[in-house]
Coordinates of N, CA and C in Angstrom, one line a residue:
M241 N 88.0 137.3 78.0 CA 88.4 138.3 77.0 C 87.2 139.1 76.6
T242 N 87.5 140.4 76.6 CA 86.4 141.3 76.2 C 86.3 141.4 74.7
V243 N 85.2 142.1 74.2 CA 85.0 142.3 72.8 C 86.1 143.1 72.2
Y244 N 86.6 144.2 73.0 CA 87.7 145.0 72.5 C 89.0 144.2 72.4
D245 N 89.2 143.3 73.3 CA 90.4 142.4 73.2 C 90.3 141.5 72.0
G246 N 89.1 141.0 71.7 CA 88.9 140.2 70.5 C 89.2 140.9 69.2
L247 N 88.6 142.2 69.2 CA 88.8 143.0 68.0 C 90.3 143.4 67.8
Q248 N 90.9 143.6 68.9 CA 92.4 144.0 68.8 C 93.2 142.8 68.3
L249 N 92.8 141.6 68.7 CA 93.5 140.4 68.2 C 93.2 140.2 66.7
I250 N 92.0 140.4 66.3 CA 91.6 140.2 64.9 C 92.4 141.3 64.1
A251 N 92.4 142.5 64.6 CA 93.2 143.5 63.8 C 94.6 143.2 63.7
Y252 N 95.2 142.7 64.8 CA 96.6 142.3 64.8 C 96.9 141.3 63.7
F253 N 96.1 140.2 63.6 CA 96.3 139.2 62.7 C 96.0 139.6 61.2
A254 N 95.0 140.6 61.1 CA 94.7 141.1 59.8 C 95.9 141.9 59.2
V255 N 96.5 142.7 60.1 CA 97.7 143.5 59.7 C 98.9 142.5 59.4
L256 N 99.0 141.5 60.2 CA 100.1 140.5 60.0 C 99.9 139.8 58.6
L257 N 98.7 139.4 58.3 CA 98.4 138.8 57.0 C 98.6 139.7 55.8
L258 N 98.3 141.0 56.0 CA 98.5 141.9 54.9 C 99.9 142.2 54.6
L259 N 100.8 142.1 55.7 CA 102.2 142.4 55.5 C 103.0 141.2 55.0
V260 N 102.5 140.0 55.1 CA 103.2 138.8 54.8 C 103.8 138.8 53.4
K261 N 103.0 139.1 52.4 CA 103.5 139.1 51.0 C 104.5 140.2 50.7
P262 N 104.2 141.5 51.0 CA 105.2 142.5 50.6 C 106.5 142.4 51.5
L263 N 106.3 142.2 52.8 CA 107.5 142.1 53.6 C 108.3 140.8 53.3
G264 N 107.6 139.7 53.1 CA 108.3 138.5 52.7 C 109.1 138.6 51.4
A265 N 108.4 139.2 50.4 CA 109.1 139.4 49.1 C 110.3 140.4 49.3
F266 N 110.2 141.4 50.1 CA 111.3 142.3 50.3 C 112.4 141.6 51.0
M267 N 112.1 140.8 52.0 CA 113.2 140.1 52.7 C 113.9 139.1 51.8
A268 N 113.1 138.4 50.9 CA 113.7 137.5 50.0 C 114.7 138.2 49.1
Q269 N 114.3 139.4 48.6 CA 115.2 140.2 47.8 C 116.5 140.6 48.5
V270 N 116.3 141.0 49.8 CA 117.5 141.4 50.6 C 118.4 140.2 50.7
Y271 N 117.9 139.0 51.1 CA 118.8 137.9 51.4 C 119.3 137.2 50.1
Q272 N 118.7 137.5 49.0 CA 119.3 137.0 47.7 C 120.2 138.0 47.1
G273 N 120.4 139.1 47.7 CA 121.4 140.1 47.3 C 120.9 140.9 46.1
E274 N 119.6 141.0 45.9 CA 119.0 141.7 44.8 C 118.9 143.2 45.2
S275 N 118.8 144.0 44.2 CA 118.6 145.5 44.4 C 117.2 145.8 44.9
T276 N 117.1 146.6 46.0 CA 115.8 147.0 46.5 C 115.7 148.6 46.4
F277 N 114.6 149.1 46.8 CA 114.4 150.5 46.8 C 115.4 151.2 47.8
L278 N 115.9 150.5 48.8 CA 116.8 151.0 49.8 C 118.3 150.9 49.3
S279 N 118.5 150.2 48.3 CA 119.9 150.0 47.8 C 120.7 151.3 47.5
P280 N 120.1 152.3 46.8 CA 120.9 153.5 46.6 C 121.3 154.2 47.9
L281 N 120.5 154.1 48.9 CA 120.8 154.7 50.2 C 121.7 153.9 51.1
L282 N 121.4 152.6 51.2 CA 122.2 151.8 52.1 C 123.3 151.0 51.4
G283 N 123.3 150.9 50.1 CA 124.3 150.1 49.4 C 125.7 150.6 49.7
P284 N 126.0 151.9 49.7 CA 127.4 152.3 50.1 C 127.8 152.0 51.5
L285 N 126.8 152.1 52.4 CA 127.1 151.7 53.8 C 127.4 150.2 53.9
E286 N 126.6 149.4 53.2 CA 126.8 148.0 53.2 C 128.2 147.6 52.7
R287 N 128.6 148.2 51.6 CA 129.9 147.9 51.0 C 131.0 148.4 51.9
L288 N 130.8 149.5 52.6 CA 131.8 150.0 53.6 C 132.0 149.0 54.7
V289 N 130.9 148.5 55.2 CA 130.9 147.5 56.3 C 131.7 146.2 55.8
Y290 N 131.4 145.8 54.6 CA 132.2 144.6 54.1 C 133.7 144.9 53.9
R291 N 134.0 146.1 53.4 CA 135.4 146.4 53.2 C 136.1 146.5 54.6
L292 N 135.5 147.1 55.6 CA 136.1 147.2 56.9 C 136.3 145.9 57.6
A293 N 135.3 145.0 57.3 CA 135.3 143.6 58.0 C 136.1 142.6 57.1
G294 N 136.5 143.0 55.9 CA 137.2 142.0 55.1 C 136.4 140.9 54.5
V295 N 135.1 141.3 54.3 CA 134.1 140.3 53.9 C 133.9 140.4 52.4
H296 N 133.9 139.2 51.7 CA 133.6 139.2 50.2 C 132.2 138.6 50.1
P297 N 131.2 139.5 49.7 CA 129.8 139.1 49.7 C 129.5 138.0 48.7
E298 N 130.4 137.8 47.7 CA 130.1 136.8 46.7 C 130.4 135.4 47.2
E299 N 131.2 135.3 48.2 CA 131.6 133.9 48.7 C 130.5 133.3 49.5
E300 N 130.6 132.0 49.7 CA 129.5 131.2 50.4 C 130.2 130.3 51.4
M301 N 129.5 130.0 52.5 CA 130.0 129.1 53.5 C 129.2 127.8 53.5
D302 N 129.9 126.7 53.8 CA 129.1 125.4 54.0 C 128.4 125.5 55.4
W303 N 127.7 124.5 55.7 CA 126.9 124.6 57.0 C 127.8 124.6 58.2
K304 N 128.9 123.9 58.2 CA 129.8 123.9 59.4 C 130.4 125.3 59.6
V305 N 130.9 125.9 58.6 CA 131.5 127.3 58.7 C 130.5 128.3 59.1
Y306 N 129.3 128.2 58.5 CA 128.2 129.1 58.9 C 127.8 128.9 60.4
A307 N 127.7 127.7 60.8 CA 127.3 127.4 62.2 C 128.4 127.9 63.2
V308 N 129.7 127.7 62.9 CA 130.7 128.2 63.7 C 130.7 129.7 63.7
S309 N 130.5 130.4 62.6 CA 130.4 131.8 62.5 C 129.3 132.4 63.5
V310 N 128.1 131.7 63.4 CA 127.0 132.1 64.3 C 127.4 132.0 65.7
L311 N 128.0 130.8 66.1 CA 128.4 130.6 67.5 C 129.5 131.5 68.0
L312 N 130.5 131.8 67.1 CA 131.5 132.7 67.5 C 131.0 134.2 67.7
F313 N 130.1 134.6 66.8 CA 129.5 135.9 66.9 C 128.7 136.0 68.2
S314 N 127.9 135.0 68.5 CA 127.1 135.0 69.7 C 127.9 135.0 70.9
L315 N 129.0 134.2 70.9 CA 129.9 134.1 72.1 C 130.6 135.5 72.3
T316 N 131.0 136.1 71.2 CA 131.7 137.4 71.3 C 130.7 138.4 71.9
G317 N 129.4 138.4 71.4 CA 128.4 139.3 71.9 C 128.1 139.1 73.4
F318 N 128.1 137.8 73.8 CA 127.8 137.5 75.2 C 128.9 138.0 76.1
I319 N 130.2 137.7 75.7 CA 131.3 138.2 76.5 C 131.3 139.7 76.6
F320 N 131.2 140.4 75.5 CA 131.2 141.8 75.5 C 130.1 142.4 76.4
L321 N 128.8 141.9 76.3 CA 127.7 142.4 77.1 C 127.9 142.0 78.5
Y322 N 128.4 140.8 78.9 CA 128.6 140.5 80.2 C 129.7 141.4 80.9
L323 N 130.8 141.7 80.2 CA 131.8 142.6 80.7 C 131.3 144.0 80.8
L324 N 130.5 144.4 79.9 CA 129.9 145.8 79.9 C 129.0 145.9 81.2
L325 N 128.2 144.9 81.4 CA 127.3 144.9 82.6 C 128.1 144.9 83.9
R326 N 129.1 144.1 84.0 CA 129.9 144.0 85.2 C 130.8 145.3 85.5
L327 N 131.2 145.9 84.4 CA 132.1 147.0 84.5 C 131.5 148.4 84.4
Q328 N 130.1 148.4 84.3 CA 129.5 149.7 84.0 C 129.7 150.8 85.0
G329 N 130.1 150.4 86.2 CA 130.4 151.4 87.3 C 131.6 152.2 87.0
R330 N 132.5 151.7 86.2 CA 133.8 152.3 85.8 C 133.8 152.9 84.4
L331 N 132.7 152.8 83.8 CA 132.6 153.3 82.4 C 131.8 154.6 82.3
P332 N 132.0 155.4 81.2 CA 131.3 156.7 81.0 C 129.8 156.5 80.8
L333 N 129.1 157.6 80.7 CA 127.7 157.7 80.5 C 126.9 157.0 81.6
N334 N 127.3 157.3 82.8 CA 126.7 156.7 84.0 C 126.5 157.8 85.0
P335 N 125.6 158.8 84.7 CA 125.5 160.0 85.5 C 125.0 159.7 86.9
T336 N 124.3 158.6 87.1 CA 123.8 158.3 88.5 C 124.7 157.5 89.3
G337 N 125.9 157.1 88.7 CA 126.9 156.4 89.4 C 126.5 154.9 89.7
M338 N 125.8 154.3 88.9 CA 125.4 152.9 89.1 C 126.6 152.0 89.1
S339 N 126.6 151.1 90.1 CA 127.7 150.1 90.1 C 127.5 149.0 89.1
G340 N 128.5 148.1 89.0 CA 128.4 147.0 88.1 C 127.3 146.1 88.5
V341 N 126.7 145.4 87.5 CA 125.6 144.4 87.8 C 126.2 143.2 88.5
A342 N 125.5 142.6 89.4 CA 125.9 141.4 90.1 C 126.2 140.3 89.1
P343 N 127.1 139.4 89.4 CA 127.5 138.3 88.4 C 126.3 137.5 87.9
D344 N 125.5 137.0 88.8 CA 124.4 136.2 88.3 C 123.4 136.9 87.5
S345 N 123.1 138.2 87.8 CA 122.2 139.0 87.1 C 122.8 139.3 85.7
A346 N 124.1 139.7 85.7 CA 124.8 140.0 84.4 C 124.8 138.8 83.5
L347 N 125.0 137.6 84.1 CA 124.9 136.4 83.3 C 123.5 136.2 82.7
N348 N 122.5 136.4 83.5 CA 121.1 136.2 83.0 C 120.8 137.2 81.9
I349 N 121.2 138.5 82.1 CA 120.9 139.5 81.1 C 121.6 139.2 79.8
A350 N 122.9 138.9 79.9 CA 123.7 138.7 78.7 C 123.2 137.5 77.9
V351 N 122.9 136.4 78.6 CA 122.4 135.2 77.9 C 121.1 135.5 77.2
S352 N 120.2 136.2 78.0 CA 118.9 136.4 77.4 C 118.9 137.4 76.3
F353 N 119.7 138.4 76.3 CA 119.7 139.3 75.1 C 120.5 138.8 74.0
V354 N 121.5 138.0 74.2 CA 122.3 137.4 73.0 C 121.4 136.3 72.4
T355 N 120.6 135.6 73.1 CA 119.7 134.6 72.5 C 118.4 135.2 72.1
N356 N 118.2 136.5 72.2 CA 117.0 137.2 71.7 C 115.7 136.8 72.5
T357 N 115.9 136.4 73.7 CA 114.7 136.1 74.5 C 114.4 137.3 75.4
N358 N 115.4 138.1 75.7 CA 115.2 139.4 76.4 C 114.4 139.2 77.7
W359 N 114.7 138.2 78.5 CA 114.1 138.0 79.8 C 114.7 138.9 80.8
Q360 N 113.9 139.8 81.4 CA 114.5 140.8 82.3 C 114.1 140.6 83.7
D361 N 115.1 140.6 84.6 CA 114.9 140.5 86.0 C 115.5 141.7 86.7
Y362 N 115.4 142.8 86.1 CA 116.0 144.0 86.7 C 115.1 145.2 86.2
G363 N 115.4 146.4 86.9 CA 114.7 147.6 86.5 C 115.7 148.4 85.6
G364 N 115.4 148.6 84.4 CA 116.3 149.2 83.4 C 117.0 150.5 83.9
E365 N 116.2 151.5 84.2 CA 116.8 152.8 84.6 C 117.3 152.8 86.0
T366 N 117.0 151.8 86.8 CA 117.5 151.7 88.2 C 118.7 150.8 88.3
T367 N 119.0 150.1 87.3 CA 120.1 149.1 87.3 C 121.2 149.4 86.3
L368 N 120.8 149.9 85.1 CA 121.7 149.9 84.0 C 122.0 151.4 83.6
S369 N 123.3 151.7 83.3 CA 123.7 153.0 82.8 C 123.2 153.2 81.4
Y370 N 123.4 154.5 81.0 CA 123.0 154.8 79.6 C 123.9 154.0 78.6
L371 N 125.1 154.0 78.9 CA 126.1 153.3 78.0 C 125.7 151.8 77.9
T372 N 125.4 151.2 79.0 CA 125.0 149.7 79.0 C 123.7 149.5 78.2
Q373 N 122.8 150.4 78.4 CA 121.5 150.3 77.6 C 121.7 150.5 76.1
M374 N 122.5 151.5 75.8 CA 122.7 151.8 74.4 C 123.6 150.8 73.7
L375 N 124.8 150.6 74.2 CA 125.8 149.8 73.5 C 125.6 148.3 73.8
G376 N 125.0 148.0 74.9 CA 124.8 146.6 75.2 C 123.5 146.1 74.7
L377 N 122.4 146.5 75.4 CA 121.1 145.9 75.1 C 120.5 146.3 73.7
T378 N 120.6 147.6 73.3 CA 120.1 148.0 72.1 C 120.8 147.3 70.9
V379 N 122.1 147.2 71.0 CA 122.9 146.5 69.9 C 122.5 145.1 69.9
Q380 N 122.3 144.4 71.0 CA 122.0 143.0 71.0 C 120.5 142.8 70.5
N381 N 119.6 143.8 70.8 CA 118.3 143.6 70.3 C 118.3 143.6 68.7
F382 N 119.2 144.3 68.1 CA 119.3 144.3 66.7 C 120.1 143.0 66.2
V383 N 121.3 142.9 66.7 CA 122.1 141.8 66.0 C 121.7 140.4 66.4
S384 N 121.1 140.2 67.6 CA 120.6 138.9 67.9 C 119.4 138.5 67.0
A385 N 118.6 139.5 66.7 CA 117.5 139.2 65.8 C 118.0 139.0 64.4
A386 N 119.0 139.8 64.0 CA 119.6 139.6 62.7 C 120.3 138.3 62.5
A387 N 120.9 137.8 63.6 CA 121.5 136.5 63.5 C 120.5 135.4 63.4
G388 N 119.4 135.5 64.1 CA 118.3 134.6 63.9 C 117.7 134.6 62.5
M389 N 117.5 135.7 62.0 CA 117.0 135.8 60.6 C 118.0 135.3 59.6
A390 N 119.3 135.5 59.9 CA 120.4 134.9 59.0 C 120.3 133.4 59.0
I391 N 120.1 132.8 60.2 CA 120.0 131.4 60.3 C 118.8 130.9 59.5
L392 N 117.7 131.6 59.6 CA 116.5 131.2 58.8 C 116.8 131.3 57.3
A393 N 117.5 132.3 56.9 CA 117.8 132.5 55.5 C 118.7 131.3 55.0
A394 N 119.7 130.9 55.8 CA 120.6 129.8 55.5 C 119.8 128.5 55.5
F395 N 118.9 128.3 56.4 CA 118.1 127.1 56.4 C 117.2 127.0 55.2
T396 N 116.6 128.1 54.8 CA 115.8 128.2 53.6 C 116.6 127.8 52.4
R397 N 117.8 128.4 52.3 CA 118.7 128.1 51.1 C 119.0 126.6 51.1
G398 N 119.2 126.0 52.3 CA 119.5 124.6 52.4 C 118.4 123.7 51.9
L399 N 117.1 124.2 52.1 CA 116.0 123.4 51.6 C 115.8 123.6 50.1
V400 N 116.1 124.8 49.6 CA 115.9 125.1 48.2 C 117.0 124.6 47.3
R401 N 118.2 124.7 47.8 CA 119.4 124.3 47.0 C 119.7 122.8 47.2
H402 N 119.4 122.0 46.3 CA 119.6 120.5 46.5 C 121.0 120.1 46.2
N403 N 121.7 120.7 45.3 CA 123.0 120.2 44.9 C 124.1 121.2 45.2
T404 N 124.1 121.9 46.3 CA 125.1 122.8 46.6 C 125.5 122.7 48.1
R405 N 126.7 123.0 48.4 CA 127.1 122.9 49.8 C 127.1 124.3 50.4
G406 N 126.9 125.4 49.6 CA 126.9 126.7 50.1 C 125.5 127.1 50.6
L407 N 125.6 127.8 51.8 CA 124.3 128.3 52.4 C 124.3 129.8 52.5
G408 N 125.2 130.5 51.8 CA 125.3 131.9 51.9 C 126.5 132.3 52.8
Y409 N 126.6 133.5 53.2 CA 127.7 134.0 54.0 C 127.1 134.7 55.2
F410 N 127.4 134.1 56.4 CA 126.8 134.6 57.6 C 126.9 136.1 57.8
W411 N 128.1 136.7 57.6 CA 128.4 138.1 57.8 C 127.6 138.9 56.9
V412 N 127.4 138.5 55.6 CA 126.6 139.2 54.7 C 125.1 139.2 55.1
D413 N 124.6 138.0 55.5 CA 123.3 137.9 55.9 C 123.0 138.7 57.1
L414 N 123.9 138.7 58.1 CA 123.8 139.5 59.3 C 123.8 141.0 58.9
T415 N 124.6 141.5 58.1 CA 124.7 142.9 57.7 C 123.4 143.3 57.0
R416 N 123.0 142.5 56.0 CA 121.8 142.9 55.2 C 120.6 142.9 56.1
G417 N 120.5 141.9 57.0 CA 119.3 141.8 57.8 C 119.2 143.0 58.8
T418 N 120.4 143.4 59.3 CA 120.4 144.6 60.2 C 120.1 145.9 59.4
L419 N 120.8 146.1 58.3 CA 120.6 147.4 57.6 C 119.3 147.5 56.9
Y420 N 119.0 146.5 56.0 CA 117.8 146.7 55.1 C 116.5 146.3 55.8
I421 N 116.5 145.5 56.8 CA 115.3 145.0 57.4 C 115.0 145.6 58.8
L422 N 115.9 145.4 59.7 CA 115.7 145.8 61.1 C 115.8 147.3 61.2
L423 N 116.8 147.9 60.7 CA 117.0 149.4 60.8 C 115.9 150.1 60.0
A424 N 115.6 149.6 58.8 CA 114.5 150.2 58.0 C 113.2 150.1 58.7
L425 N 112.8 149.0 59.3 CA 111.6 148.8 60.0 C 111.5 149.7 61.2
S426 N 112.7 149.9 61.9 CA 112.7 150.7 63.1 C 112.5 152.2 62.7
V427 N 113.0 152.7 61.6 CA 112.8 154.0 61.2 C 111.3 154.2 60.8
I428 N 110.8 153.3 60.1 CA 109.4 153.4 59.6 C 108.4 153.4 60.9
L429 N 108.7 152.5 61.8 CA 107.8 152.4 63.0 C 108.0 153.6 63.9
A430 N 109.2 154.1 64.0 CA 109.5 155.3 64.8 C 108.8 156.5 64.2
L431 N 108.8 156.7 62.9 CA 108.0 157.8 62.2 C 106.5 157.6 62.5
A432 N 106.0 156.4 62.4 CA 104.6 156.2 62.7 C 104.3 156.6 64.1
L433 N 105.1 156.2 65.0 CA 104.8 156.5 66.4 C 104.9 158.0 66.7
V434 N 105.9 158.7 66.1 CA 106.1 160.1 66.2 C 104.9 160.8 65.6
S435 N 104.4 160.3 64.5 CA 103.2 161.0 63.9 C 101.9 160.9 64.7
Q436 N 101.9 159.9 65.7 CA 100.8 159.8 66.6 C 101.0 160.5 67.9
G437 N 102.1 161.2 68.0 CA 102.4 162.0 69.2 C 103.2 161.3 70.3
V438 N 103.8 160.1 70.0 CA 104.6 159.5 71.0 C 105.9 160.2 71.1
V439 N 106.4 160.4 72.3 CA 107.6 161.1 72.6 C 108.8 160.3 72.2

């Protein structure tokens, strides 16, 4: 390891430690359903998502219902992504005419993106169409991370709440994590990158 590598590692951990308190406090507010500085902007969108999905944010799930919700959500995402990969040759937004991904590779990609491990054994632009990258991989990059964060929020509630069976509502945690945390961080980081001249 060079001196530059060591300094880069130290800088990374310094930034990480500086962000723990403000980001952690913000995430706690989001998962507790408290109002944040993003609520006036994202609150109407959040309520629209709940209305369209038939979700009542004040309800809570016990651990079994929460776990089944996570598993069903992940299974649905897996099936959708697998079919998207296999059928991409027949779908739009495929200007180079790429054929469907082979079954074993499609299985590998779908499992890895749904489990948020993102292990890749393919060349993105030489294997996947625009539609598959946008609707499949990008969506899974967000919702698989949001599902993992929702599980952590439920686990934390289980540790803190000693006399309750409720762990929150998976669909509410998933929606809040996606809107208030992941999309917000994406916009902030995209603006930072653009300000530095990244295309």
